[in-house]
Structures are given as C-alpha cells and as structure tokens.
Amino acid sequence: RKEVEQDPGPFNVPEGATVAFNCTYSNSASQSFFWYRQDCRKEPKLLMSVYSSGNEDGRFTAQLNRASQYISLLIRDSKLSDSATYLCVVTFNDYKLSFGAGTTVTVRA
Amino acid sequence: NAGVTQTPKFQVLKTGQSMTLQCAQDMNHNSMYWYRQDPGMGLRLIYYSASEGTTDKGEVPNGYNVSRLNKREFSLRLESAAPSQTSVYFCASSESIGGYTFGSGTRLTVV
C-alpha cells in the first residue's frame, strides 16, 4: 500500500467553479501535512501547510481529518492559472517528505 | 536569488555509462535531498543529507551514490546507468519541515 494516495483526476472545471479533492495517508503517526503544486514539466512548489484546525490561503482551503487519515484541498473561484498537478505531502515530523502521485486540475475558460 | 541549481537539465546515456548530477543551493540550508519522479508515482526519495558530512539512504537508493561535498553542494552519481533509471531527478534543500525548495530538475533518458 502506498504511503500517500491521491485520485489522479483529471478534474476538469470551468473558470469560477469550486473544485475539491482529497488524499489519504497510511501512517497514523504522520505529523505534518502539506500541499505542493507542480506545473507541467516544472519543479514542485510549496502551496500551503495543512493544520489540524484547517486553514485558508486566499481561495485555497486545506483540511485535515486525522481520524479518517485524509487531507483535502478546496479551490474556490478557479482561475486558468490554477491548472496544475497538486501533490499531497506527509511527514513523520522529520525532514523527509512522502509525496502522493498528484491530482491534476484543469480549469477551462 | 538562484535557490537550488541543478545541472544538467537534460541527459541521454547509454546503458552502462556513468554520470554525476550536480546540485547546489545558496540558501545556507542544512538538509538536501535527491528525488526521482516517474509517471503515475509520487516523488521517491533516493538519498538525503541531513547536514554537511552526513548522507543516508532513502526509499530507492540502489544504483546510486551521493556526495555532500560541502554545505552548498550535493551530487548524485549513477555508476552504471540502466533503462530503469530513466526518470526526472529533482534536488531539493530545506531548513524547515515541509519547506522544500526544489531545483528545476534533470530529465535523464537511458537507452
């Protein structure tokens, strides 16, 4: 079983729509959680950390459900520039990160 | 503001050839990493260096060696390339948990 699993998508949404997706993790002892964004043929970049109480960063909202071992990302008012692959990342509070394979989001005009 | 610099960006090798991927960071980070990314799979950790002078195996170390030359530089060596090592390789550095800065990647094809 993979440590981090994501629905690969793609999620095809019109501009202005809301899109949400989850990832599940297998290690219940995981302590820290993040979402990274990766544009086509580019390097991943940190989008946001995920806190236990949930957190927002502009149009992006991240949630953590420890009981069910999943994290979610919601994007409101989607922009064309949000088209990317979103990588779910977990760690057991050390510097080594475990990455999911990513969820692809395509926003169409 | 170079961040993490990887060279080369592209490389084609014949089976059995060797090569070294170079990585340098200018952010004074202690920790550095090498990952590979294959279609349908997440980034997988090959080797990492928690601090200058130390290196440790990650999830997929077989066929690779690393050198932490100094605090800035962390190189990855393929001694005898195999087609299974065709991949995109990313170097990263960090000073905080989760806060990785990645290089732009090396696209390696082994024929």
Tab-separated table of C-alpha atoms in Angstrom:
chain	number	residue	atom	x	y	z
A	1	ARG	CA	0.000	0.000	0.000
A	2	LYS	CA	1.328	3.417	-0.934
A	3	GLU	CA	2.008	5.760	1.942
A	4	VAL	CA	0.099	8.597	0.287
A	5	GLU	CA	-2.679	8.020	-2.229
A	6	GLN	CA	-4.434	10.536	-4.433
A	7	ASP	CA	-7.104	10.437	-7.104
A	8	PRO	CA	-5.096	11.283	-10.216
A	9	GLY	CA	-8.060	13.051	-11.867
A	10	PRO	CA	-8.102	14.946	-14.078
A	11	PHE	CA	-10.620	17.321	-12.591
A	12	ASN	CA	-11.861	19.491	-15.445
A	13	VAL	CA	-13.693	22.562	-14.188
A	14	PRO	CA	-14.873	25.864	-15.697
A	15	GLU	CA	-13.427	29.155	-14.552
A	16	GLY	CA	-15.096	30.362	-11.404
A	17	ALA	CA	-16.082	26.897	-10.217
A	18	THR	CA	-15.127	25.257	-6.947
A	19	VAL	CA	-13.089	22.063	-7.027
A	20	ALA	CA	-12.125	19.847	-4.123
A	21	PHE	CA	-10.142	16.669	-3.775
A	22	ASN	CA	-8.658	14.507	-1.059
A	23	CYS	CA	-5.674	12.385	-0.357
A	24	THR	CA	-5.314	9.561	2.136
A	25	TYR	CA	-2.241	8.575	4.106
A	26	SER	CA	-1.436	5.235	5.680
A	27	ASN	CA	0.829	6.131	8.592
A	28	SER	CA	-1.343	7.195	11.514
A	29	ALA	CA	1.752	8.627	13.185
A	30	SER	CA	2.224	11.216	10.432
A	31	GLN	CA	2.596	14.629	11.975
A	32	SER	CA	2.900	17.263	9.293
A	33	PHE	CA	0.961	17.749	6.089
A	34	PHE	CA	1.352	19.945	3.047
A	35	TRP	CA	0.070	20.632	-0.419
A	36	TYR	CA	2.561	21.279	-3.193
A	37	ARG	CA	1.757	22.491	-6.668
A	38	GLN	CA	3.558	21.257	-9.769
A	39	ASP	CA	3.122	22.834	-13.168
A	40	CYS	CA	3.755	20.754	-16.279
A	41	ARG	CA	7.439	19.834	-16.583
A	42	LYS	CA	8.369	22.104	-13.682
A	43	GLU	CA	9.547	21.564	-10.143
A	44	PRO	CA	7.086	21.216	-7.241
A	45	LYS	CA	6.488	24.306	-5.126
A	46	LEU	CA	5.000	24.552	-1.666
A	47	LEU	CA	1.388	25.731	-1.852
A	48	MET	CA	0.410	25.572	1.788
A	49	SER	CA	0.773	23.710	5.027
A	50	VAL	CA	-2.230	21.887	6.460
A	51	TYR	CA	-3.068	22.481	10.090
A	52	SER	CA	-5.280	20.395	12.356
A	53	SER	CA	-7.875	23.129	12.622
A	54	GLY	CA	-7.968	23.681	8.879
A	55	ASN	CA	-6.598	26.751	7.192
A	56	GLU	CA	-7.164	29.093	4.289
A	57	ASP	CA	-4.831	30.920	1.975
A	58	GLY	CA	-6.859	33.160	-0.288
A	59	ARG	CA	-9.013	30.942	-2.492
A	60	PHE	CA	-7.425	27.745	-1.152
A	61	THR	CA	-8.708	25.860	1.882
A	62	ALA	CA	-6.978	22.832	3.370
A	63	GLN	CA	-8.495	20.434	5.883
A	64	LEU	CA	-7.058	17.573	7.912
A	65	ASN	CA	-9.068	14.635	9.220
A	66	ARG	CA	-6.803	12.602	11.467
A	67	ALA	CA	-9.474	10.080	12.428
A	68	SER	CA	-10.000	9.069	8.805
A	69	GLN	CA	-6.425	9.848	7.776
A	70	TYR	CA	-7.092	12.166	4.902
A	71	ILE	CA	-6.403	15.735	3.930
A	72	SER	CA	-8.317	17.818	1.457
A	73	LEU	CA	-7.794	20.838	-0.727
A	74	LEU	CA	-10.584	23.090	-1.954
A	75	ILE	CA	-10.089	25.753	-4.578
A	76	ARG	CA	-12.780	28.439	-4.868
A	77	ASP	CA	-13.384	30.708	-7.840
A	78	SER	CA	-10.983	28.696	-10.016
A	79	LYS	CA	-8.657	30.595	-12.337
A	80	LEU	CA	-7.000	29.373	-15.505
A	81	SER	CA	-3.714	29.742	-13.662
A	82	ASP	CA	-4.817	27.135	-11.108
A	83	SER	CA	-4.368	24.422	-13.753
A	84	ALA	CA	-1.630	22.213	-12.323
A	85	THR	CA	-0.957	18.973	-10.505
A	86	TYR	CA	-1.443	19.164	-6.760
A	87	LEU	CA	0.783	16.934	-4.666
A	88	CYS	CA	-0.237	15.740	-1.231
A	89	VAL	CA	2.716	15.501	1.146
A	90	VAL	CA	3.053	13.997	4.620
A	91	THR	CA	5.910	13.533	7.032
A	92	PHE	CA	6.524	11.997	10.419
A	93	ASN	CA	7.951	15.264	11.671
A	94	ASP	CA	11.336	14.846	10.132
A	95	TYR	CA	12.780	16.383	7.079
A	96	LYS	CA	11.934	13.505	4.731
A	97	LEU	CA	8.693	14.059	2.885
A	98	SER	CA	6.431	11.415	1.352
A	99	PHE	CA	4.679	12.565	-1.798
A	100	GLY	CA	1.488	11.404	-3.421
A	101	ALA	CA	1.435	10.959	-7.188
A	102	GLY	CA	-0.690	14.066	-7.595
A	103	THR	CA	-4.155	15.204	-8.658
A	104	THR	CA	-4.386	17.027	-11.960
A	105	VAL	CA	-6.718	20.005	-12.180
A	106	THR	CA	-7.561	21.654	-15.492
A	107	VAL	CA	-9.502	24.903	-15.446
A	108	ARG	CA	-11.154	25.787	-18.762
A	109	ALA	CA	-12.311	29.176	-19.987
B	1	ASN	CA	18.056	34.552	-5.794
B	2	ALA	CA	19.169	31.365	-7.564
B	3	GLY	CA	17.819	28.973	-4.911
B	4	VAL	CA	18.636	25.416	-5.999
B	5	THR	CA	20.566	24.914	-9.219
B	6	GLN	CA	20.738	21.547	-10.955
B	7	THR	CA	22.877	20.544	-13.898
B	8	PRO	CA	22.461	19.242	-16.492
B	9	LYS	CA	18.812	19.864	-17.413
B	10	PHE	CA	18.729	17.047	-19.959
B	11	GLN	CA	20.900	13.987	-20.498
B	12	VAL	CA	20.825	10.874	-22.642
B	13	LEU	CA	23.016	7.980	-21.554
B	14	LYS	CA	23.718	4.587	-22.975
B	15	THR	CA	23.221	1.590	-20.725
B	16	GLY	CA	26.318	1.100	-18.605
B	17	GLN	CA	27.576	4.666	-18.822
B	18	SER	CA	28.146	6.703	-15.706
B	19	MET	CA	27.336	10.285	-14.878
B	20	THR	CA	27.030	12.721	-11.996
B	21	LEU	CA	24.113	15.060	-11.442
B	22	GLN	CA	25.147	18.257	-9.750
B	23	CYS	CA	23.112	20.270	-7.259
B	24	ALA	CA	23.972	23.464	-5.432
B	25	GLN	CA	21.926	25.697	-3.131
B	26	ASP	CA	22.664	29.212	-1.972
B	27	MET	CA	20.172	29.440	0.902
B	28	ASN	CA	22.503	28.075	3.587
B	29	HIS	CA	20.169	25.125	4.179
B	30	ASN	CA	21.448	22.200	6.193
B	31	SER	CA	19.369	19.476	4.563
B	32	MET	CA	19.494	18.383	0.946
B	33	TYR	CA	17.714	15.630	-0.977
B	34	TRP	CA	17.582	13.754	-4.234
B	35	TYR	CA	14.234	12.532	-5.533
B	36	ARG	CA	13.155	10.841	-8.713
B	37	GLN	CA	9.748	11.290	-10.306
B	38	ASP	CA	8.165	8.729	-12.613
B	39	PRO	CA	4.752	8.870	-14.323
B	40	GLY	CA	1.928	7.803	-12.032
B	41	MET	CA	4.178	7.726	-8.994
B	42	GLY	CA	4.968	10.292	-6.395
B	43	LEU	CA	8.421	11.675	-5.929
B	44	ARG	CA	10.542	8.971	-4.342
B	45	LEU	CA	13.485	9.761	-2.126
B	46	ILE	CA	16.793	8.364	-3.345
B	47	TYR	CA	19.253	9.790	-0.805
B	48	TYR	CA	19.315	12.654	1.598
B	49	SER	CA	21.822	14.597	3.644
B	50	ALA	CA	20.559	15.989	6.919
B	51	SER	CA	23.682	18.076	7.364
B	52	GLU	CA	27.114	18.584	5.908
B	53	GLY	CA	29.148	15.421	6.267
B	54	THR	CA	26.209	13.019	6.541
B	55	THR	CA	24.262	11.063	3.945
B	56	ASP	CA	21.542	8.432	4.273
B	57	LYS	CA	19.596	6.139	2.007
B	58	GLY	CA	16.057	6.934	1.103
B	59	GLU	CA	13.375	4.730	-0.402
B	60	VAL	CA	15.101	3.828	-3.704
B	61	PRO	CA	18.919	4.062	-3.280
B	62	ASN	CA	20.002	1.073	-5.367
B	63	GLY	CA	22.150	2.047	-8.339
B	64	TYR	CA	23.011	5.472	-6.964
B	65	ASN	CA	25.671	7.093	-4.815
B	66	VAL	CA	25.832	10.589	-3.379
B	67	SER	CA	28.396	13.035	-2.106
B	68	ARG	CA	27.764	16.007	0.153
B	69	LEU	CA	30.771	17.960	-0.978
B	70	ASN	CA	30.130	20.905	1.340
B	71	LYS	CA	27.107	22.676	2.738
B	72	ARG	CA	26.135	24.027	-0.677
B	73	GLU	CA	26.619	21.015	-2.928
B	74	PHE	CA	25.054	17.550	-3.055
B	75	SER	CA	25.779	15.378	-6.085
B	76	LEU	CA	24.138	12.177	-7.298
B	77	ARG	CA	26.122	9.597	-9.232
B	78	LEU	CA	24.936	6.786	-11.455
B	79	GLU	CA	27.825	4.347	-11.763
B	80	SER	CA	26.337	2.113	-14.451
B	81	ALA	CA	23.141	3.516	-15.879
B	82	ALA	CA	20.195	1.228	-16.581
B	83	PRO	CA	16.990	1.916	-18.551
B	84	SER	CA	15.057	1.671	-15.248
B	85	GLN	CA	16.837	4.836	-14.174
B	86	THR	CA	15.153	6.844	-16.917
B	87	SER	CA	13.344	9.478	-14.892
B	88	VAL	CA	13.164	13.099	-13.861
B	89	TYR	CA	15.516	13.830	-10.979
B	90	PHE	CA	14.933	16.644	-8.538
B	91	CYS	CA	17.304	18.009	-5.968
B	92	ALA	CA	15.867	19.920	-3.021
B	93	SER	CA	17.027	21.668	0.099
B	94	SER	CA	15.262	22.677	3.275
B	95	GLU	CA	15.741	24.327	6.635
B	96	SER	CA	12.285	23.607	7.997
B	97	ILE	CA	9.972	20.613	7.998
B	98	GLY	CA	7.980	20.635	4.777
B	99	GLY	CA	9.546	23.735	3.348
B	100	TYR	CA	11.453	22.292	0.444
B	101	THR	CA	12.936	24.337	-2.369
B	102	PHE	CA	13.400	22.252	-5.485
B	103	GLY	CA	15.725	22.626	-8.398
B	104	SER	CA	14.270	22.671	-11.896
B	105	GLY	CA	15.041	19.009	-12.496
B	106	THR	CA	17.176	16.816	-14.721
B	107	ARG	CA	15.444	14.769	-17.399
B	108	LEU	CA	17.508	11.626	-17.843
B	109	THR	CA	16.972	9.020	-20.539
B	110	VAL	CA	18.950	5.782	-20.526
B	111	VAL	CA	18.866	3.875	-23.813
